[in-house]
Amino acid sequence: MTQPHNRVYIFDTTLRDGEQSPGCSMTVPEKLRMAEKLVELGVDILEAGFPIASEGDFEAVREVSKEFPWVQVAALSRATKKDIERAADSLKPAKRPRIHTFIATSDIHLKYKLKKSRQQVLEEAAAAVELARSYVDDVEFSAEDATRTDIEYLEEVCKAVVAAGARTVNLPDTVGFSVPDEHGEMIGRIVRMLGYTAIVSVHCHDDLGLAVANSIAAVKAGARQVECTINGIGERAGNCSLEEIVMAINTRQDRLPYKLGIVTEHLYPASQLLTELISFGPQPNKAIVGRNAFAHEAGIHQDGYLKEKSTYEIIDPKTVGVPEGRLVLGKHSGRHALNDRCEHLGYSLTKDELDAVYDDFIAHADRKKGVMDEEIVAMIRRHSVPSAIAAD
Ligand code: KIV
Ligand code: ZN
């Protein structure tokens, strides 16, 4: 049996998993600025920190809970009394608090990290959920390293935590090891086993560059919560990128008919704000929010784009908050694109004028990575194009 509805909840962990990675730490006021943007963006659950980890994380959860009382705020805790109490304390001002408690379930983690038996971990997981439920109604349990956990044991753990009161069961691909069909199979099995008793969630890391693909496979198999971050920041290679999964679902409704609560026009502004707050931005060719995500350079592409944008653009940049697509003028650009830019700059060239400027432009572009507008204007003037003189 699959989940009863097609609404997929976006659980944002930019301020927790994202923030705990190198170069991404944020102060409490910075987290509050980011939280405000995430709220505008419409994330369903906002994980604001790991309160036992530091005073700053504790305060961040408390301040986010105070500032945005209508938002579902989550605090992370290990499956221990001290952690859960600290998380509960930080969430006191929240109207819709969620305690997110976790313990590793794979044999590798049990043997080398926890040095505990499967039975011990099973009991601790259920006890942690029960304790968390004594503080809040909304408890999420995560089976850390779920994708490398023996599936029958994982089923037992999921059953036990739901019986103890967990409403959401998260199955992280903690080390980004899974591949999409395998991931879908695992999620589908747990979804069928739990039926409608809990929401199954995914949390995919990107070590093999498959976090978004794995998350999509999970949703198709019945997961109804996706944990993700702006710009895909997070431990090591990062987490599932929020903007990518959201736009994949929105753009491909024919294959992915799921509903989201995200206001997509805030995606790019959210990415920009995060870049301002941490020490790095997305790579230029990053889908959706990278500097080149809507830039066209090849002549054939520019020509098609100028005739009809949909020839080379599957998303209207405005729908993600990017003002408009850009034509990057470089050595692959054709006359059509150059003429378009000249007109944009206020110069209407005859065919001969355009030919002269184009030759100059190509010689220049061959030596450079991109040609700036000022350089194009200089070329027009160099060729003493009458319309350029008139424009003076
Ligand atoms: O990657 C992971 O397993 C986690 C859990 C704590 C949810 O971040
Ligand atoms: Zn993680």
Short mmCIF file of C-alpha atoms and ligand atoms in Angstrom, two decimals:
data_model
loop_
_atom_site.label_atom_id
_atom_site.label_comp_id
_atom_site.label_asym_id
_atom_site.label_seq_id
_atom_site.Cartn_x
_atom_site.Cartn_y
_atom_site.Cartn_z
CA MET A 1 0.00 0.00 0.00
CA THR A 2 1.41 3.41 -0.88
CA GLN A 3 0.98 6.63 1.06
CA PRO A 4 -2.55 8.05 0.84
CA HIS A 5 -1.78 11.39 -0.74
CA ASN A 6 0.51 12.98 -3.29
CA ARG A 7 1.62 15.95 -1.16
CA VAL A 8 5.38 15.82 -0.58
CA TYR A 9 6.67 17.69 2.45
CA ILE A 10 9.91 19.62 2.15
CA PHE A 11 12.00 19.29 5.30
CA ASP A 12 14.75 21.87 5.10
CA THR A 13 17.97 21.09 6.95
CA THR A 14 20.13 23.96 5.64
CA LEU A 15 20.46 25.28 9.20
CA ARG A 16 21.41 21.88 10.65
CA ASP A 17 23.04 19.35 8.27
CA GLY A 18 24.03 22.19 5.93
CA GLU A 19 25.38 24.40 8.65
CA GLN A 20 27.48 21.65 10.21
CA SER A 21 29.69 21.32 7.11
CA PRO A 22 33.02 23.11 6.53
CA GLY A 23 32.73 26.79 5.65
CA CYS A 24 28.99 26.90 6.39
CA SER A 25 28.69 27.85 10.03
CA MET A 26 26.28 30.67 10.79
CA THR A 27 25.72 32.83 13.84
CA VAL A 28 22.28 32.94 15.46
CA PRO A 29 21.34 36.25 13.75
CA GLU A 30 22.50 34.81 10.42
CA LYS A 31 20.41 31.69 10.98
CA LEU A 32 17.43 33.92 11.72
CA ARG A 33 17.91 35.79 8.44
CA MET A 34 18.11 32.51 6.56
CA ALA A 35 15.11 31.12 8.44
CA GLU A 36 13.03 34.12 7.38
CA LYS A 37 13.83 33.38 3.74
CA LEU A 38 13.07 29.67 4.19
CA VAL A 39 9.72 30.56 5.69
CA GLU A 40 8.94 32.82 2.71
CA LEU A 41 10.01 30.00 0.44
CA GLY A 42 7.38 27.83 2.10
CA VAL A 43 9.38 24.91 3.47
CA ASP A 44 7.12 22.61 5.48
CA ILE A 45 9.53 21.75 8.28
CA LEU A 46 12.52 23.82 9.24
CA GLU A 47 15.29 21.99 11.11
CA ALA A 48 17.04 24.79 12.98
CA GLY A 49 19.85 22.98 14.77
CA PHE A 50 21.23 20.22 16.99
CA PRO A 51 20.73 21.79 20.45
CA ILE A 52 23.04 19.49 22.44
CA ALA A 53 25.92 20.25 20.04
CA SER A 54 26.46 23.87 21.08
CA GLU A 55 24.98 26.85 22.86
CA GLY A 56 24.58 28.52 19.45
CA ASP A 57 22.55 25.62 18.09
CA PHE A 58 20.35 25.62 21.18
CA GLU A 59 19.73 29.34 20.83
CA ALA A 60 19.14 29.11 17.10
CA VAL A 61 16.33 26.58 17.63
CA ARG A 62 14.85 28.68 20.41
CA GLU A 63 15.03 31.95 18.47
CA VAL A 64 13.64 30.46 15.26
CA SER A 65 10.78 28.94 17.29
CA LYS A 66 10.06 32.33 18.88
CA GLU A 67 10.33 34.34 15.69
CA PHE A 68 8.21 32.05 13.50
CA PRO A 69 5.67 30.50 15.88
CA TRP A 70 3.41 29.20 13.11
CA VAL A 71 6.23 27.20 11.51
CA GLN A 72 6.96 23.53 12.19
CA VAL A 73 10.44 23.73 13.73
CA ALA A 74 12.57 20.63 14.24
CA ALA A 75 15.49 20.07 16.61
CA LEU A 76 17.88 17.15 16.21
CA SER A 77 18.90 14.85 19.06
CA ARG A 78 20.70 11.57 19.41
CA ALA A 79 18.64 8.80 21.02
CA THR A 80 19.65 9.74 24.54
CA LYS A 81 17.84 11.32 27.50
CA LYS A 82 20.22 14.29 27.71
CA ASP A 83 19.92 15.13 24.01
CA ILE A 84 16.16 14.77 23.94
CA GLU A 85 15.68 16.94 27.02
CA ARG A 86 17.91 19.62 25.52
CA ALA A 87 16.00 19.50 22.22
CA ALA A 88 12.67 19.71 24.06
CA ASP A 89 13.93 22.68 26.04
CA SER A 90 15.06 24.56 22.94
CA LEU A 91 11.67 23.99 21.32
CA LYS A 92 9.64 25.36 24.23
CA PRO A 93 8.58 28.58 22.41
CA ALA A 94 7.51 26.62 19.30
CA LYS A 95 3.80 26.12 18.58
CA ARG A 96 4.52 23.19 16.28
CA PRO A 97 7.68 21.57 17.69
CA ARG A 98 9.23 18.43 16.27
CA ILE A 99 11.91 16.37 17.98
CA HIS A 100 14.02 14.55 15.45
CA THR A 101 15.86 11.75 17.18
CA PHE A 102 18.29 9.34 15.55
CA ILE A 103 20.52 6.35 16.09
CA ALA A 104 22.60 4.38 13.61
CA THR A 105 21.27 0.96 12.59
CA SER A 106 23.84 -0.49 10.18
CA ASP A 107 26.13 -3.26 11.41
CA ILE A 108 29.18 -1.15 10.51
CA HIS A 109 28.03 1.64 12.82
CA LEU A 110 26.88 -0.77 15.54
CA LYS A 111 30.18 -2.62 15.59
CA TYR A 112 32.71 0.21 15.22
CA LYS A 113 30.96 3.35 16.40
CA LEU A 114 28.29 2.42 18.92
CA LYS A 115 29.67 -0.96 20.06
CA LYS A 116 26.11 -2.09 20.70
CA SER A 117 24.03 -5.08 19.68
CA ARG A 118 21.08 -4.84 17.31
CA GLN A 119 18.72 -5.56 20.23
CA GLN A 120 20.22 -2.75 22.28
CA VAL A 121 19.84 -0.25 19.45
CA LEU A 122 16.27 -1.37 18.79
CA GLU A 123 15.36 -0.82 22.43
CA GLU A 124 17.15 2.53 22.63
CA ALA A 125 15.43 3.76 19.47
CA ALA A 126 11.97 2.92 20.81
CA ALA A 127 12.75 4.35 24.24
CA ALA A 128 14.05 7.59 22.69
CA VAL A 129 10.87 8.02 20.68
CA GLU A 130 8.74 7.32 23.73
CA LEU A 131 10.66 9.91 25.76
CA ALA A 132 10.45 12.47 22.96
CA ARG A 133 6.70 11.87 22.74
CA SER A 134 6.39 12.77 26.42
CA TYR A 135 7.48 16.30 25.37
CA VAL A 136 5.94 16.78 21.91
CA ASP A 137 3.36 15.09 19.68
CA ASP A 138 5.44 15.34 16.56
CA VAL A 139 8.42 12.98 16.70
CA GLU A 140 10.61 11.95 13.79
CA PHE A 141 12.96 9.00 14.03
CA SER A 142 15.98 8.57 11.77
CA ALA A 143 17.77 5.26 11.27
CA GLU A 144 21.22 6.62 10.49
CA ASP A 145 22.99 4.73 7.68
CA ALA A 146 19.66 3.08 6.82
CA THR A 147 20.80 2.25 3.30
CA ARG A 148 23.58 0.00 4.61
CA THR A 149 21.35 -1.59 7.24
CA ASP A 150 20.09 -5.16 7.02
CA ILE A 151 16.60 -4.67 5.58
CA GLU A 152 14.84 -7.10 7.93
CA TYR A 153 16.39 -5.45 10.95
CA LEU A 154 15.50 -2.03 9.53
CA GLU A 155 11.89 -3.17 9.24
CA GLU A 156 11.92 -4.24 12.88
CA VAL A 157 13.32 -0.88 13.99
CA CYS A 158 10.76 1.06 11.91
CA LYS A 159 7.90 -0.98 13.34
CA ALA A 160 9.15 -0.47 16.90
CA VAL A 161 9.59 3.31 16.61
CA VAL A 162 6.17 3.78 15.05
CA ALA A 163 4.64 1.69 17.85
CA ALA A 164 6.48 3.97 20.28
CA GLY A 165 4.87 7.04 18.70
CA ALA A 166 7.04 8.26 15.79
CA ARG A 167 4.95 9.98 13.11
CA THR A 168 7.77 10.24 10.61
CA VAL A 169 10.37 7.60 9.88
CA ASN A 170 13.40 8.92 8.05
CA LEU A 171 15.72 6.54 6.20
CA PRO A 172 18.95 8.41 5.51
CA ASP A 173 21.46 7.47 2.88
CA THR A 174 24.02 8.85 5.29
CA VAL A 175 27.08 8.13 3.17
CA GLY A 176 25.50 8.67 -0.25
CA PHE A 177 26.03 5.03 -1.20
CA SER A 178 22.66 4.13 -2.72
CA VAL A 179 21.69 4.11 -6.39
CA PRO A 180 18.18 5.09 -7.52
CA ASP A 181 16.50 1.75 -8.31
CA GLU A 182 17.93 0.15 -5.18
CA HIS A 183 16.87 3.15 -3.12
CA GLY A 184 13.34 3.05 -4.48
CA GLU A 185 13.10 -0.66 -3.66
CA MET A 186 14.20 -0.14 -0.07
CA ILE A 187 11.85 2.79 0.52
CA GLY A 188 8.95 0.98 -1.16
CA ARG A 189 9.43 -2.01 1.11
CA ILE A 190 9.28 0.12 4.27
CA VAL A 191 6.33 2.15 2.94
CA ARG A 192 4.38 -1.06 2.28
CA MET A 193 5.29 -2.45 5.65
CA LEU A 194 4.23 0.69 7.56
CA GLY A 195 1.12 1.33 5.47
CA TYR A 196 -0.51 4.59 6.57
CA THR A 197 0.89 4.52 10.11
CA ALA A 198 3.75 6.97 9.50
CA ILE A 199 5.22 9.24 6.87
CA VAL A 200 8.33 7.77 5.32
CA SER A 201 11.06 10.33 4.72
CA VAL A 202 14.35 10.37 2.80
CA HIS A 203 17.59 12.13 3.53
CA CYS A 204 20.15 11.56 0.79
CA HIS A 205 23.77 12.61 0.76
CA ASP A 206 25.47 13.37 -2.51
CA ASP A 207 28.74 11.41 -2.35
CA LEU A 208 28.05 9.80 -5.74
CA GLY A 209 26.15 12.79 -7.11
CA LEU A 210 22.89 10.85 -6.79
CA ALA A 211 21.13 12.58 -3.91
CA VAL A 212 18.41 14.18 -6.03
CA ALA A 213 17.90 11.07 -8.19
CA ASN A 214 17.70 8.88 -5.09
CA SER A 215 15.22 11.24 -3.44
CA ILE A 216 13.03 11.18 -6.54
CA ALA A 217 13.15 7.38 -6.62
CA ALA A 218 12.09 7.40 -2.96
CA VAL A 219 9.14 9.71 -3.61
CA LYS A 220 8.04 7.49 -6.49
CA ALA A 221 8.18 4.55 -4.09
CA GLY A 222 5.93 6.31 -1.56
CA ALA A 223 8.16 8.56 0.57
CA ARG A 224 6.31 11.77 1.37
CA GLN A 225 8.99 13.84 3.06
CA VAL A 226 12.27 14.89 1.46
CA GLU A 227 15.09 16.30 3.56
CA CYS A 228 17.20 18.74 1.61
CA THR A 229 19.21 21.96 1.73
CA ILE A 230 19.57 25.18 -0.24
CA ASN A 231 22.45 24.92 -2.72
CA GLY A 232 22.76 21.26 -1.63
CA ILE A 233 25.12 22.16 1.22
CA GLY A 234 25.80 19.54 3.90
CA GLU A 235 28.26 16.98 5.19
CA ARG A 236 31.02 16.11 2.67
CA ALA A 237 29.51 16.32 -0.84
CA GLY A 238 26.31 17.72 0.63
CA ASN A 239 22.64 16.83 0.74
CA CYS A 240 19.85 16.61 -1.80
CA SER A 241 19.57 20.11 -3.27
CA LEU A 242 16.22 21.69 -2.40
CA GLU A 243 16.00 23.80 -5.56
CA GLU A 244 16.78 20.82 -7.79
CA ILE A 245 14.24 18.41 -6.35
CA VAL A 246 11.56 21.10 -6.22
CA MET A 247 12.10 22.12 -9.83
CA ALA A 248 12.36 18.51 -11.03
CA ILE A 249 8.94 17.82 -9.51
CA ASN A 250 7.43 21.11 -10.73
CA THR A 251 8.86 20.83 -14.25
CA ARG A 252 8.06 17.16 -14.78
CA GLN A 253 4.52 16.93 -13.38
CA ASP A 254 3.78 14.49 -16.21
CA ARG A 255 6.12 11.93 -14.60
CA LEU A 256 6.19 13.27 -11.04
CA PRO A 257 2.61 14.27 -10.18
CA TYR A 258 3.31 15.41 -6.62
CA LYS A 259 2.25 18.57 -4.86
CA LEU A 260 4.61 20.88 -3.01
CA GLY A 261 4.09 23.97 -0.89
CA ILE A 262 7.13 25.84 -2.22
CA VAL A 263 6.93 29.37 -3.65
CA THR A 264 9.51 28.80 -6.37
CA GLU A 265 10.14 32.51 -7.03
CA HIS A 266 12.08 32.54 -3.76
CA LEU A 267 14.52 29.79 -4.79
CA TYR A 268 17.16 32.01 -6.34
CA PRO A 269 16.93 34.72 -3.65
CA ALA A 270 17.29 31.99 -1.00
CA SER A 271 20.38 30.64 -2.75
CA GLN A 272 21.84 34.16 -3.00
CA LEU A 273 21.20 34.89 0.66
CA LEU A 274 22.86 31.64 1.73
CA THR A 275 25.87 32.49 -0.44
CA GLU A 276 26.11 35.84 1.31
CA LEU A 277 25.98 34.19 4.75
CA ILE A 278 28.45 31.33 4.27
CA SER A 279 31.87 31.22 2.68
CA PHE A 280 31.02 29.88 -0.79
CA GLY A 281 28.30 29.88 -3.42
CA PRO A 282 27.07 27.23 -5.83
CA GLN A 283 29.36 26.31 -8.73
CA PRO A 284 28.58 28.36 -11.89
CA ASN A 285 26.98 25.42 -13.69
CA LYS A 286 24.84 24.36 -10.70
CA ALA A 287 21.30 23.55 -11.85
CA ILE A 288 18.63 26.18 -11.12
CA VAL A 289 20.73 28.64 -9.09
CA GLY A 290 24.23 28.64 -10.66
CA ARG A 291 25.41 31.76 -12.49
CA ASN A 292 25.27 29.90 -15.81
CA ALA A 293 22.05 27.96 -15.19
CA PHE A 294 20.18 30.16 -17.67
CA ALA A 295 23.12 31.41 -19.76
CA HIS A 296 23.42 30.45 -23.42
CA GLU A 297 26.68 30.74 -25.30
CA ALA A 298 26.69 28.39 -28.30
CA GLY A 299 25.68 30.21 -31.50
CA ILE A 300 23.09 27.60 -32.48
CA HIS A 301 21.55 27.78 -29.00
CA GLN A 302 21.51 31.57 -28.99
CA ASP A 303 19.88 31.65 -32.41
CA GLY A 304 17.17 29.17 -31.30
CA TYR A 305 16.67 30.96 -27.99
CA LEU A 306 16.21 34.32 -29.71
CA LYS A 307 13.60 32.80 -32.03
CA GLU A 308 11.75 30.95 -29.28
CA LYS A 309 13.01 30.60 -25.70
CA SER A 310 11.54 27.13 -25.19
CA THR A 311 13.97 25.72 -27.78
CA TYR A 312 16.72 25.76 -25.17
CA GLU A 313 15.04 26.69 -21.90
CA ILE A 314 12.93 24.19 -19.95
CA ILE A 315 12.26 26.55 -17.06
CA ASP A 316 11.28 30.20 -17.30
CA PRO A 317 14.03 31.80 -15.14
CA LYS A 318 11.45 34.13 -13.59
CA THR A 319 9.69 31.15 -11.98
CA VAL A 320 12.74 30.59 -9.78
CA GLY A 321 13.37 34.28 -9.14
CA VAL A 322 16.08 34.82 -11.78
CA PRO A 323 15.27 38.01 -13.71
CA GLU A 324 15.82 36.48 -17.18
CA GLY A 325 18.00 34.15 -19.23
CA ARG A 326 21.34 35.57 -20.37
CA LEU A 327 23.06 35.33 -23.68
CA VAL A 328 26.77 35.12 -23.03
CA LEU A 329 28.62 36.55 -25.96
CA GLY A 330 31.76 34.56 -26.71
CA LYS A 331 33.53 32.82 -29.56
CA HIS A 332 30.60 30.45 -30.10
CA SER A 333 28.09 33.25 -30.62
CA GLY A 334 26.62 33.99 -34.02
CA ARG A 335 25.68 37.23 -35.83
CA HIS A 336 22.09 36.97 -34.67
CA ALA A 337 23.06 37.11 -30.99
CA LEU A 338 25.58 39.91 -31.55
CA ASN A 339 23.03 41.96 -33.45
CA ASP A 340 20.49 41.39 -30.68
CA ARG A 341 22.99 42.66 -28.08
CA CYS A 342 23.89 45.70 -30.24
CA GLU A 343 20.19 46.58 -30.45
CA HIS A 344 19.89 46.10 -26.71
CA LEU A 345 22.76 48.56 -26.32
CA GLY A 346 20.97 51.09 -28.54
CA TYR A 347 22.75 50.51 -31.90
CA SER A 348 20.92 49.46 -35.00
CA LEU A 349 23.53 48.20 -37.49
CA THR A 350 23.32 47.66 -41.24
CA LYS A 351 24.42 44.29 -42.60
CA ASP A 352 27.86 45.65 -43.59
CA GLU A 353 28.33 47.32 -40.23
CA LEU A 354 27.37 44.12 -38.44
CA ASP A 355 29.82 42.10 -40.59
CA ALA A 356 32.67 44.43 -39.68
CA VAL A 357 31.88 44.43 -35.99
CA TYR A 358 31.35 40.66 -36.03
CA ASP A 359 34.83 39.98 -37.50
CA ASP A 360 36.36 42.17 -34.83
CA PHE A 361 34.21 40.49 -32.17
CA ILE A 362 35.23 36.93 -33.17
CA ALA A 363 38.94 37.83 -33.24
CA HIS A 364 38.54 39.34 -29.78
CA ALA A 365 36.38 36.49 -28.42
CA ASP A 366 38.91 33.91 -29.56
CA ARG A 367 41.39 35.33 -27.08
CA LYS A 368 38.93 35.85 -24.24
CA LYS A 369 36.40 33.86 -22.23
CA GLY A 370 33.52 36.28 -22.74
CA VAL A 371 33.03 39.70 -24.30
CA MET A 372 31.65 42.50 -22.17
CA ASP A 373 29.08 45.04 -23.34
CA GLU A 374 31.59 47.91 -23.04
CA GLU A 375 33.96 46.06 -25.37
CA ILE A 376 31.20 45.63 -27.92
CA VAL A 377 30.44 49.33 -27.79
CA ALA A 378 34.14 50.06 -28.31
CA MET A 379 34.16 47.83 -31.40
CA ILE A 380 31.11 49.58 -32.83
CA ARG A 381 32.85 52.92 -32.36
CA ARG A 382 36.13 51.61 -33.78
CA HIS A 383 34.33 50.83 -36.99
CA SER A 384 32.81 54.31 -36.96
CA VAL A 385 29.36 52.90 -37.45
CA PRO A 386 27.19 55.91 -38.31
CA SER A 387 24.49 54.90 -35.84
CA ALA A 388 27.15 54.81 -33.09
CA ILE A 389 28.23 58.29 -33.91
CA ALA A 390 24.61 59.36 -33.92
CA ALA A 391 24.17 57.78 -30.48
CA ASP A 392 26.91 60.05 -29.01
O1 KIV B 1 22.95 11.88 7.31
C1 KIV B 1 22.32 11.50 8.29
O2 KIV B 1 22.16 10.31 8.57
C2 KIV B 1 21.78 12.52 9.18
C3 KIV B 1 20.83 12.08 10.24
C4 KIV B 1 21.18 12.64 11.56
C5 KIV B 1 19.42 12.41 9.83
O3 KIV B 1 22.03 13.69 8.99
ZN ZN B 2 22.79 14.00 6.92
#
